[in-house]
Coordinates of C-alpha atoms and ligand atoms in Angstrom, one line a residue:
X262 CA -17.6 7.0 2.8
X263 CA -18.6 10.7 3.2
X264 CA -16.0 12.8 5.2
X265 CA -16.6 16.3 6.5
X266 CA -15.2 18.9 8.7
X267 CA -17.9 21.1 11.0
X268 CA -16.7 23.9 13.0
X269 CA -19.2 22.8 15.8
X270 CA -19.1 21.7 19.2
X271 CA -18.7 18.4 19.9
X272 CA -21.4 17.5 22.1
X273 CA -23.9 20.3 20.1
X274 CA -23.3 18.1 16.6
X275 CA -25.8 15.4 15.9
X276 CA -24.6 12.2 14.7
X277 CA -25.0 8.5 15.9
X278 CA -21.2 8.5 17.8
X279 CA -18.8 10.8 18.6
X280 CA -15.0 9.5 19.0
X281 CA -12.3 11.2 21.5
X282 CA -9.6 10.5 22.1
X283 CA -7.7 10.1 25.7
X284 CA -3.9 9.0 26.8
X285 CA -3.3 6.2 29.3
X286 CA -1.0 8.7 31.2
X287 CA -1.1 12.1 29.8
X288 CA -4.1 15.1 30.3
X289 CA -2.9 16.6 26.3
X290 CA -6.3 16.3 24.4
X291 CA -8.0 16.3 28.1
X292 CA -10.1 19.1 27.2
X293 CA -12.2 17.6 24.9
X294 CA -12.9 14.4 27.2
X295 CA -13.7 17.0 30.2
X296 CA -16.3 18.8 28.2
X297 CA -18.1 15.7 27.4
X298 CA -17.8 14.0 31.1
X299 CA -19.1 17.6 32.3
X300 CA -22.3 17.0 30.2
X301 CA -22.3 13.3 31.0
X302 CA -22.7 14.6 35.0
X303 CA -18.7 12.5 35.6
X304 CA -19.9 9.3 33.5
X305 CA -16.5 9.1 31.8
X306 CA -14.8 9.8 35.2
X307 CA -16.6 7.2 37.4
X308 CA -16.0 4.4 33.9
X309 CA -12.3 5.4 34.4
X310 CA -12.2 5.4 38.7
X311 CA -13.5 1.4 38.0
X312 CA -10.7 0.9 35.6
X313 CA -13.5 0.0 32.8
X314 CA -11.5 3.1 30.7
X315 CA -7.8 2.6 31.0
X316 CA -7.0 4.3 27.4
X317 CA -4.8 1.9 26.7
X318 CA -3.7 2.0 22.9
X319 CA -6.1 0.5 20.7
X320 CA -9.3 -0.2 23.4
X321 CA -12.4 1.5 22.3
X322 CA -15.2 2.3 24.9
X323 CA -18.9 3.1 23.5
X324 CA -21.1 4.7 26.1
X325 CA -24.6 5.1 25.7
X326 CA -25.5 9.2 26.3
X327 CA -29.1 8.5 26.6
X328 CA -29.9 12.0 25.7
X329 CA -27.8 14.0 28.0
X330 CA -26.2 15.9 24.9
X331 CA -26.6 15.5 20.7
X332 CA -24.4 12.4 19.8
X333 CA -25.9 9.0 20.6
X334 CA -23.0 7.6 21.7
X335 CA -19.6 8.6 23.3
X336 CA -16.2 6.6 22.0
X337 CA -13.4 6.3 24.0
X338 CA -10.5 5.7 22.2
X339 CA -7.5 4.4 24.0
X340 CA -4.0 6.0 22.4
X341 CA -2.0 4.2 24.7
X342 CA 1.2 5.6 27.1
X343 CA 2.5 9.1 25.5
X344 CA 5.9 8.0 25.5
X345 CA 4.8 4.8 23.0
X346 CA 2.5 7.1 20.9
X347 CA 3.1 6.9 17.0
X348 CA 0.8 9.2 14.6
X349 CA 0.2 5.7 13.3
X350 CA -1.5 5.3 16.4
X351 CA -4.6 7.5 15.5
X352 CA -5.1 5.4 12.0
X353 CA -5.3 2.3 14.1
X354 CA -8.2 4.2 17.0
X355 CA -9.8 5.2 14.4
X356 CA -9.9 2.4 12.5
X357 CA -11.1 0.3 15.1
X358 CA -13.9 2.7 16.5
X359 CA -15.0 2.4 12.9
X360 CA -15.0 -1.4 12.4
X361 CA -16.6 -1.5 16.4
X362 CA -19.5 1.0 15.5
X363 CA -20.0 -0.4 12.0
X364 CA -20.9 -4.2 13.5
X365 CA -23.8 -2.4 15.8
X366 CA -25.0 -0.9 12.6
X367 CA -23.3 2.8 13.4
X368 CA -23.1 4.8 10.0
X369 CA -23.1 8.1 11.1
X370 CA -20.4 9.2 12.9
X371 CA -17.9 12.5 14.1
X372 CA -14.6 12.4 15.7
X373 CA -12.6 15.2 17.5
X374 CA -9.1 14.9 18.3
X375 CA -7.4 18.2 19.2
X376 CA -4.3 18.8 17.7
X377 CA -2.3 19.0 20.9
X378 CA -2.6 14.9 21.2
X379 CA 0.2 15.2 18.3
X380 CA 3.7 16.6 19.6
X381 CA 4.0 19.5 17.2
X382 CA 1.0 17.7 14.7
X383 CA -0.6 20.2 12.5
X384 CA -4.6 20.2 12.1
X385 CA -3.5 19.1 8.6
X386 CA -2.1 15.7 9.8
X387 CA -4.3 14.7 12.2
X388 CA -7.4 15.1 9.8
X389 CA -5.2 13.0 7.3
X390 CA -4.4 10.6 9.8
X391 CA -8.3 10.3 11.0
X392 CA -9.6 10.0 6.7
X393 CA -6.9 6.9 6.1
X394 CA -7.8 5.3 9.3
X395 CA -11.9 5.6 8.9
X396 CA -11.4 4.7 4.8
X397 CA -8.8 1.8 5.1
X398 CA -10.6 0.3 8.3
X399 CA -13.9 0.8 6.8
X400 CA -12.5 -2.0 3.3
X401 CA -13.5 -5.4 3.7
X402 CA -13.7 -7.2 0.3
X403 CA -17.4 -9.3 -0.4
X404 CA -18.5 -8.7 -3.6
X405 CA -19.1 -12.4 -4.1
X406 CA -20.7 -13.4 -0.7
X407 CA -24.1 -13.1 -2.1
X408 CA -25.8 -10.6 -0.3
X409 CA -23.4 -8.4 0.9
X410 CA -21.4 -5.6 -0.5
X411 CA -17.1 -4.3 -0.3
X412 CA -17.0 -1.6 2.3
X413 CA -20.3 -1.9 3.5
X414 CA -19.3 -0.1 7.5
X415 CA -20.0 3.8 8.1
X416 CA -21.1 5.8 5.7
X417 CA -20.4 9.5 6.6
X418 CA -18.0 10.7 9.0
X419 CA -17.4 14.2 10.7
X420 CA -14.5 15.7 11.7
X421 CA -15.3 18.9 14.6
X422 CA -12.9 21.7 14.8
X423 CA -13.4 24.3 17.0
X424 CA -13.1 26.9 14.7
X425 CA -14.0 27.9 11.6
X426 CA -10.1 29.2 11.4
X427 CA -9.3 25.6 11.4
X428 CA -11.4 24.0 8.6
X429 CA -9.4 25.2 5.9
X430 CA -6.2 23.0 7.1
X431 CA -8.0 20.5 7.9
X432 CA -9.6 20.3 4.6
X433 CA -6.5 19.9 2.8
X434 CA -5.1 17.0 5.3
X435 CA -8.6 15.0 4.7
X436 CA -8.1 15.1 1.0
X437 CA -4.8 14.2 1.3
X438 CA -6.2 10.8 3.6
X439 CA -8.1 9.9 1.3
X440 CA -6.2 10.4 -1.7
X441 CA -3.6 7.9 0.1
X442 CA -6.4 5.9 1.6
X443 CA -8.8 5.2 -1.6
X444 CA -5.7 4.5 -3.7
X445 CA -4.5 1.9 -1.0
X446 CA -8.5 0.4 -1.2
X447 CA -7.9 0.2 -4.9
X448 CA -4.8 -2.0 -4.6
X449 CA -6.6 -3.9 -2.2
X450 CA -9.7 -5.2 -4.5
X451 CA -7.1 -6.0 -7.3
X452 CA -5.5 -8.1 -4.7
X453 CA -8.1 -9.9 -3.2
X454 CA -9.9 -10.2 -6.6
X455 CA -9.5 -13.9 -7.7
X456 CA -7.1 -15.0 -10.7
X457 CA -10.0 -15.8 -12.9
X458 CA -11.2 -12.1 -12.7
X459 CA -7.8 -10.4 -12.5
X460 CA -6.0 -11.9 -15.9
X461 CA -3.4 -9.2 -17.5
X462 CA -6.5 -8.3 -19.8
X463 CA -8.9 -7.5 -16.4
X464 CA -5.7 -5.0 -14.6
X465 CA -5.1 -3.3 -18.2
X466 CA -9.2 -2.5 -17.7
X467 CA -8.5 -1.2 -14.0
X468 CA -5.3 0.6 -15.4
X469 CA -7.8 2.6 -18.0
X470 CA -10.1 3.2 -15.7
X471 CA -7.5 5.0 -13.1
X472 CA -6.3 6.9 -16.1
X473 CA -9.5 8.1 -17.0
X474 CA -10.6 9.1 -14.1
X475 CA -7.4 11.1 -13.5
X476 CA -6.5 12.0 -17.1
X477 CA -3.2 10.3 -17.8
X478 CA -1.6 9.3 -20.5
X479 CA -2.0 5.4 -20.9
X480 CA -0.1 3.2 -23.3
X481 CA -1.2 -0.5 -23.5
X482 CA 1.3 -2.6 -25.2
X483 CA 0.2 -6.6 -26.1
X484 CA 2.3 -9.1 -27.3
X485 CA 3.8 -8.3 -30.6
X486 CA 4.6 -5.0 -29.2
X487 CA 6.6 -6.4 -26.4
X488 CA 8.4 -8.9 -28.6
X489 CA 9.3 -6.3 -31.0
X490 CA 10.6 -4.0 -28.1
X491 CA 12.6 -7.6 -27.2
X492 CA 10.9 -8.2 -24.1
X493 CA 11.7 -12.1 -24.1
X494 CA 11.9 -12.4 -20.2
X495 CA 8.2 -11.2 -19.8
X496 CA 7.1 -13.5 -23.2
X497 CA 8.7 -16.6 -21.8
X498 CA 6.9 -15.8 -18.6
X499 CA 3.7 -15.5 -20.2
X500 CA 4.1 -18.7 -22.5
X501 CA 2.1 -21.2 -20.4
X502 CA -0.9 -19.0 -20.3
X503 CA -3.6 -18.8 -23.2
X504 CA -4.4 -15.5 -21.1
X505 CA -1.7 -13.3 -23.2
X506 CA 0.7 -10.5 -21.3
X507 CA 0.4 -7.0 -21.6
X508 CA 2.6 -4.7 -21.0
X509 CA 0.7 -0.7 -19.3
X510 CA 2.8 2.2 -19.2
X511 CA 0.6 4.8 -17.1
X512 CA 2.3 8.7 -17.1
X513 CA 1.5 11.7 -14.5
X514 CA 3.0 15.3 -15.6
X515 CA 3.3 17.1 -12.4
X516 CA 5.8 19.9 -14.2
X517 CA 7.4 21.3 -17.2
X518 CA 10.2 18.8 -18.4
X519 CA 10.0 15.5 -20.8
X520 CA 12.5 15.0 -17.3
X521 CA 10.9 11.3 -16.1
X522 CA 11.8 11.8 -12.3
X523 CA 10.4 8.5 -10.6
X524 CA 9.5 5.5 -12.6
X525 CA 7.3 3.3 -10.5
X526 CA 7.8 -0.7 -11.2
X527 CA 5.3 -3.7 -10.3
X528 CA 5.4 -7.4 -10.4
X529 CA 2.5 -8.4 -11.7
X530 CA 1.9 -12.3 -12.4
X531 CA -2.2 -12.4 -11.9
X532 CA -1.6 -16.2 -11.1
X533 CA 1.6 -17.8 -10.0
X534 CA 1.0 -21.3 -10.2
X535 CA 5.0 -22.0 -10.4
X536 CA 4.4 -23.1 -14.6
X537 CA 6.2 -26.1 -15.3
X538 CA 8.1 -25.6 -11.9
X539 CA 4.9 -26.2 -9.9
X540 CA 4.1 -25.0 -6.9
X541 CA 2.2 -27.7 -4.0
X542 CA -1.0 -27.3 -3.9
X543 CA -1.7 -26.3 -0.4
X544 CA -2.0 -22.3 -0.4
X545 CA -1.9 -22.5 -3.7
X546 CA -4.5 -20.0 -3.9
X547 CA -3.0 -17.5 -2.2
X548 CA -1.2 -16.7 -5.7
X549 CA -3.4 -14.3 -7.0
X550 CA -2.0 -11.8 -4.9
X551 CA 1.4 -12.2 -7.2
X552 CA -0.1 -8.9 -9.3
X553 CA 0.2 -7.1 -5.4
X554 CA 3.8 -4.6 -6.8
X555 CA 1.6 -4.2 -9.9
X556 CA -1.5 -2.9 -8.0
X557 CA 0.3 -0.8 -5.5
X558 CA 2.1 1.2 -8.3
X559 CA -1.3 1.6 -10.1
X560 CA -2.8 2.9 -7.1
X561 CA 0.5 5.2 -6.1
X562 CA -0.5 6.7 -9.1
X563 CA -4.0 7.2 -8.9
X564 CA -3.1 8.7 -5.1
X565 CA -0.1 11.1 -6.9
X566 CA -2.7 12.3 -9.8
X567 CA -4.9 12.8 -6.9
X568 CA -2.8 15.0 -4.7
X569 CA -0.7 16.9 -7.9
X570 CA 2.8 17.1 -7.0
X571 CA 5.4 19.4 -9.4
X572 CA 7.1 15.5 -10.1
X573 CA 6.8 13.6 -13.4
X574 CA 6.4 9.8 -12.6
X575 CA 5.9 6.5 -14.9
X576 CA 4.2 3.4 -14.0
X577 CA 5.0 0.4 -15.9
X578 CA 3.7 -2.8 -15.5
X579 CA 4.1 -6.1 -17.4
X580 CA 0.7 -8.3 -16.3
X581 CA 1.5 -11.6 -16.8
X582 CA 0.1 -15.3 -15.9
X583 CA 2.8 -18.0 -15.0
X584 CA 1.2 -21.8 -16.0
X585 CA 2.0 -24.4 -17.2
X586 CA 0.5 -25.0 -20.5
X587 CA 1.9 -26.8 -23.3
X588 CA 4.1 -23.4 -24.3
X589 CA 5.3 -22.7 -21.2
X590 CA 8.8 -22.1 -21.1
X591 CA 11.1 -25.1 -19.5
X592 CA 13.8 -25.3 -16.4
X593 CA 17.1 -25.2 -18.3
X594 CA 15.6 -22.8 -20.8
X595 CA 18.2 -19.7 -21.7
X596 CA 16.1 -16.8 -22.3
X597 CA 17.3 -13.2 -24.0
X598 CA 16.2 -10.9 -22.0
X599 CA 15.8 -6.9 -23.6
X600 CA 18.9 -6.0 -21.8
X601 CA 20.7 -8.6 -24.6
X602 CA 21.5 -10.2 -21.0
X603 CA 20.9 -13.8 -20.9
X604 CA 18.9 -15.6 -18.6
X605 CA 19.3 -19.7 -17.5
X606 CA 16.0 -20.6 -16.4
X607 CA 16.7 -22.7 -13.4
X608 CA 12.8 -22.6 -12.0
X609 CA 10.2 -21.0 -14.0
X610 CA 8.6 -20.4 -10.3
X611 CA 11.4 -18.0 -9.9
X612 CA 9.3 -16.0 -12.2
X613 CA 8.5 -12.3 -11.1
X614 CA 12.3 -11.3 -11.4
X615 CA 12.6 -12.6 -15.2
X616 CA 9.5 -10.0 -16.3
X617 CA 10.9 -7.3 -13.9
X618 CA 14.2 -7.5 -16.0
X619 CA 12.9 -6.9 -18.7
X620 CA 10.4 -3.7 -17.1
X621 CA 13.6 -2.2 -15.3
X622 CA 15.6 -2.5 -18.4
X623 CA 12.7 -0.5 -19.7
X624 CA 12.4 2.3 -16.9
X625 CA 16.3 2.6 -17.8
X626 CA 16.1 2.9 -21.6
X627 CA 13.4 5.5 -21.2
X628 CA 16.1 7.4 -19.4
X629 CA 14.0 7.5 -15.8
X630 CA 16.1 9.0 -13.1
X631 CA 14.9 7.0 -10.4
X632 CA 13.6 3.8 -10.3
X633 CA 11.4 1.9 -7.3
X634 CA 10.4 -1.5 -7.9
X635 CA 7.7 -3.3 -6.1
X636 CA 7.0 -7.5 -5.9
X637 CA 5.8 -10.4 -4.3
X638 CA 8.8 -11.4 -5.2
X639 CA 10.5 -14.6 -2.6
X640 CA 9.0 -16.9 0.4
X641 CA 12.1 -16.2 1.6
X642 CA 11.4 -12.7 2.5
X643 CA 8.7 -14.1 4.3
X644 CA 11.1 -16.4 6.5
X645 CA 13.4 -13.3 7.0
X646 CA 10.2 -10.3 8.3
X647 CA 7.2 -12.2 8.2
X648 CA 3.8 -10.5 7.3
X649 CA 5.1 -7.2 9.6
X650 CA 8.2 -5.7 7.3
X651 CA 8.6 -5.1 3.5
X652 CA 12.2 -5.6 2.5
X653 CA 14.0 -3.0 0.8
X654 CA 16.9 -2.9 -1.2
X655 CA 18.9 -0.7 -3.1
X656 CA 22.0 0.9 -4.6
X657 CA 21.7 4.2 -3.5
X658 CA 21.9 4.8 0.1
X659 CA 20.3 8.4 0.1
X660 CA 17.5 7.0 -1.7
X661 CA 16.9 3.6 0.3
X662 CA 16.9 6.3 3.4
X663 CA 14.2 8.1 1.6
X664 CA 11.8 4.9 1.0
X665 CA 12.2 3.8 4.5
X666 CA 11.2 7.2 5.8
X667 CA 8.2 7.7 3.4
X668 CA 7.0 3.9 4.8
X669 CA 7.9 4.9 8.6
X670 CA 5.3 8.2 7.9
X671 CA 3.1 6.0 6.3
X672 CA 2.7 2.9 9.1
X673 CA 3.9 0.8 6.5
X674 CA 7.5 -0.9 7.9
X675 CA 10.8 -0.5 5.7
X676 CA 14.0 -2.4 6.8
X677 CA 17.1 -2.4 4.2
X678 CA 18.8 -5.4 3.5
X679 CA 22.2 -6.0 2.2
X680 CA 23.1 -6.9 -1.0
X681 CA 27.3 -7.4 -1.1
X682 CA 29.1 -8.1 -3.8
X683 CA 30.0 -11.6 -2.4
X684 CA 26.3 -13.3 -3.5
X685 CA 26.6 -12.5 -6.9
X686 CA 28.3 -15.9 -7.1
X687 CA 24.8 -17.7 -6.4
X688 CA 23.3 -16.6 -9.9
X689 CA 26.4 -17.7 -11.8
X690 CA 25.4 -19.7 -15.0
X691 CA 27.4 -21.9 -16.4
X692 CA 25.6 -21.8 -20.0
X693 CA 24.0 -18.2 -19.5
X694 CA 25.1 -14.7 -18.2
X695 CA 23.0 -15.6 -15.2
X696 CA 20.7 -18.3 -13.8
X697 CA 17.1 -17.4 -12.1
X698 CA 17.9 -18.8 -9.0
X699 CA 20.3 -18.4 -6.4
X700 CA 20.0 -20.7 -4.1
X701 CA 18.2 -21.0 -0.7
X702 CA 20.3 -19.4 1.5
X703 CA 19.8 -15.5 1.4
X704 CA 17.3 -15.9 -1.3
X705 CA 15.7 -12.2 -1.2
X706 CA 18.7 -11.1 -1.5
X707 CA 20.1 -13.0 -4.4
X708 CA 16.6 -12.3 -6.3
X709 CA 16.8 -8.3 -5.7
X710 CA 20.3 -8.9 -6.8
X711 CA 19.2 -10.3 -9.7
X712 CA 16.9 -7.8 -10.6
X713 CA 19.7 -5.0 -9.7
X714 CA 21.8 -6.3 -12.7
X715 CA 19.2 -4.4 -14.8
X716 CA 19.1 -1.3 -13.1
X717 CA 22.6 0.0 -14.2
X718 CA 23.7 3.0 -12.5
X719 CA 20.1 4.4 -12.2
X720 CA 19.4 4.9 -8.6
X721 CA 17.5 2.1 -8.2
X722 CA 15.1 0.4 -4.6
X723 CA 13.8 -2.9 -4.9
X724 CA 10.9 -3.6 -2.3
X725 CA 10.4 -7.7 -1.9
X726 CA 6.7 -7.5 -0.4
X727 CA 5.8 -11.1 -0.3
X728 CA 5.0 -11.0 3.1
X729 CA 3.3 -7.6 3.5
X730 CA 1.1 -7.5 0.4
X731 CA -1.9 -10.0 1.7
X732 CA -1.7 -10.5 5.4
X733 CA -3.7 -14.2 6.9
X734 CA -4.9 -12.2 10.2
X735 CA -5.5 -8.5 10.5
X736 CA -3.7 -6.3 12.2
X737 CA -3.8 -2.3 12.4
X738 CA -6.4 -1.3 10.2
X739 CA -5.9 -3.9 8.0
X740 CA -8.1 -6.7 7.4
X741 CA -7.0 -10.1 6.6
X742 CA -6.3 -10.0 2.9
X743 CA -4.5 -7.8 0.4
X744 CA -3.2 -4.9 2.3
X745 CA -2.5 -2.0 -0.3
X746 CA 1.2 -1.6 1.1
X747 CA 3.5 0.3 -0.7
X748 CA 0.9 2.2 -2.0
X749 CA 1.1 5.6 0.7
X750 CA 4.5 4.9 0.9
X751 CA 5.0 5.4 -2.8
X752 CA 2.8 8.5 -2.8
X753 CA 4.5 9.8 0.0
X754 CA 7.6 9.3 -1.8
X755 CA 6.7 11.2 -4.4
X756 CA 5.4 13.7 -2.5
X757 CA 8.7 14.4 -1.0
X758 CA 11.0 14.0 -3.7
X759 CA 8.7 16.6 -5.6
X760 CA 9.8 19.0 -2.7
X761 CA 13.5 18.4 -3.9
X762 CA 13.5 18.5 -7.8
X763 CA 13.7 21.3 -9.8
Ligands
BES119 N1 5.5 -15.3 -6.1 C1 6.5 -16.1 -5.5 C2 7.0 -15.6 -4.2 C3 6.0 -15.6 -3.0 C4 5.9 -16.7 -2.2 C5 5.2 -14.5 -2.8 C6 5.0 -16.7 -1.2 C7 4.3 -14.5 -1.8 C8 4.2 -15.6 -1.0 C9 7.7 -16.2 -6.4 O1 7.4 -16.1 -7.8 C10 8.4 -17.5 -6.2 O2 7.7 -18.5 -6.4 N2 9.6 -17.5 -5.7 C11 10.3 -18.6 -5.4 C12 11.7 -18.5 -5.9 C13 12.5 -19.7 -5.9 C14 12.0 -20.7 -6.9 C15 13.9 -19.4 -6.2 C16 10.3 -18.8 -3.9 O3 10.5 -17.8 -3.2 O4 10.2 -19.9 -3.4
ZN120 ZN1 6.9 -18.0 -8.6
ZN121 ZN1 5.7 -15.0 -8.3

């Protein structure tokens, strides 16, 4: 998609639709609406008298302008009561006018939101807000449905400012959306992409090409490297598989220092069949999304390179495919992890914190001074927030606050859990230093806990997105599918922990 800024007036510029915005029960951003109506001789007024136009958040109205005035079309988009409005809520109109418009073959269109529809909103964020909505709305994911194409909705898109004062900001806050936007997209196809197409060797490829394209350093490790470096948690892992592990470490230099501020952790089993622990078959193939921490913390990265904050940030991923071939590793296996910490395999299903042991030990021996990890990593933070919440842990408050904020700016929902003392017990080995499993009760926690153990003292935030990576219906501007969350959240992270380090 094609995103521009015009400093010209709304009804002047030629394009196939024109979105405005209006409030169920507010006149802010009335003047825009007025102008158009005015030229429409009341259209918009007598639609809204009959109740057809209620503005209600989310409802999009397409009206015909037969000619009165340059756009084609005129769409209303509801954002709700002002007392309920989120900036979120522009994504979502946005979004949605997109998808709507796409369907009756719409592929050129402009928008004008004024910036007094935000409280306080700069021209900056509401142009960010409008790119991320228009670019993740516009995703779908078809490159096998013969035929058809990924993304194939509207093709250029216009914001209108009403002065050329104004394009300048507005610039910078539509780079910024799609920055965020593309980089969720990107997590998105590695998601969706089937196991057979997404092996450890096939995210490496994606890995190269997103440091390529942005010029950072990549280091590929396979499997001799990773034994040698004692990674036995991530080898076991990767046993069962004839597809082999690798191990990416992906490095942005935002300023001066060898200082690693951020190091950016993903799960990434490309299938989880369960190995010799095996999983039932129905949903099964819903597994390939397992690589979803690893994607999003390829794309924060791609996003961060993209948008150059003074921050120095890692990405390491361990891509990994849990079967259950003849070497897979065995329940009641003890396994040495690189921590030296020892490791009962109690399920080899309970696979993704085993290689992110191993991967945090890592962050920590490179001497990172924060760490975020991000996995698909229990079903049972699925029972706990469903497809709506990622879970977050951690053992720094201050930094768990900063996570959940970064997701609340993002759209993308952050509640902490707990993680007391008391459910260490659960992971108790009786032949190991710790089993794999803790039990069903409070099993997202005792997992994060688990993974905690190799965090040491390191500021350190788990993020257990089972339920939020690939959602079954869609909702916002998400489709049904992989849904690219962490990935602004990250960025945004680093984006604000940038503004604290020196
Ligand atoms: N990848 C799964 C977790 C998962 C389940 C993610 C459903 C997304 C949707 C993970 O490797 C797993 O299998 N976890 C087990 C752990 C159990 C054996 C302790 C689980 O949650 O059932
Ligand atoms: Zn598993
Ligand atoms: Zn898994």
């Amino acid at each position: 998609m094609e995103l521009g800024i015009r400093a010209v007036k709304p009804r002047e510029f030629e394009a196939e639709a024109l979105v405005i915005g209006c409030y169920e029960n507010s006149d802010k951003g009335k003047g825009i609406v007025e102008e158009i109506d005015k030229s429409l001789s009341g259209l918009i007024s007598r639609l809204k008298e009959k109740g057809e136009i209620k503005c209600k958040s989310g409802e999009i109205t397409v009206i015909h302008t037969t000619g009165q005035i340059a756009p084609e079309r005129v769409v209303m988009a509801g954002l709700g009561k002002v007392e309920e409005f989120k900036p979120d809520v522009i994504r979502q109109v946005v979004a949605s006018a997109c998808r709507t418009l796409a369907k009756k073959g719409v592929s050129d269109v402009s928008v004008c939101f004024t910036p007094d529809i935000l409280d306080g909103g700069s021209n900056e964020l509401l142009s960010q807000l409008v790119a991320e909505g228009a670019i993740l709305g516009s995703w779908s994911f078809k490159k096998y449905v013969t035929g058809e194409k990924n993304g194939n909705g509207v093709k250029q898109l216009t914001v209108l400012v009403a002065s050329e004062d104004e394009v300048s900001a507005m610039q910078e806050g539509i780079h910024k959306g799609e920055a965020l936007a593309q980089a969720a997209n990107l997590a998105r196809d590695m998601i969706n992409e089937p196991g057979n197409f997404m092996r450890p060797e096939d995210m490496v490829a994606v890995a190269r090409e997103v440091a390529r394209t942005h010029n950072l350093e990549i280091n590929v490790m396979e499997e001799s490297q990773m034994q040698e470096l004692g990674m036995e948690a991530v080898l076991a892992v990767g046993r069962g598989s004839s597809n082999p592990p690798r191990f990416m470490i992906l490095r942005y230099q935002g300023r001066q220092s060898e200082e690693i501020d951020l190091a950016l952790v993903g799960k990434a089993v490309t299938f989880d069949s369960g190995g010799i622990s095996i999983k039932p078959s129905s949903n099964m193939e819903t597994m390939k999304m397992d690589m979803a921490g690893g994607a999003s913390v390829i794309g924060a990265i791609s996003a961060i390179a993209a948008l150059k904050p003074a921050i120095n940030v890692v990405v390491l991923v361990a891509a990994v495919e849990n079967l259950p071939g003849s070497k897979a590793q065995r329940p009641g296996d003890v396994v040495k992890s690189m921590s030296g910490k020892t490791i009962e395999v109690i399920s080899t299903d309970a696979e993704g914190r085993m290689t992110l042991a191993d991967v945090v030990t890592y962050a920590g021996k490179l001497g990172a001074r924060r760490i975020v990890d991000v996995a698909t990593l229990t079903g049972a933070c699925i029972i706990a927030l469903g497809e709506v919440t990622t879970a977050v842990f951690g053992n720094n408050q201050e930094f768990c606050n900063m996570v959940v904020s970064a997701g609340d700016e993002a759209g993308e929902y952050m509640w902490q859990m707990p993680m007391y003392p008391e459910y260490k017990e659960q992971y108790k080995s009786d032949v190991a230093d710790m089993k794999n499993v803790g039990g069903r009760d409070a099993g997202a926690i005792t997992a994060a806990m688990f993974v905690g153990e190799f965090a040491g003292d390191n500021p350190w935030v788990h993020l257990d997105i089972a339920g939020t990576a690939m959602i079954s219906k869609d909702r916002k501007y998400w489709t049904k599918g992989g849904t690219g969350i962490p990935v602004r959240t990250l960025t945004n992270l680093a984006l604000k922990l940038a503004e604290t380090i020196k």
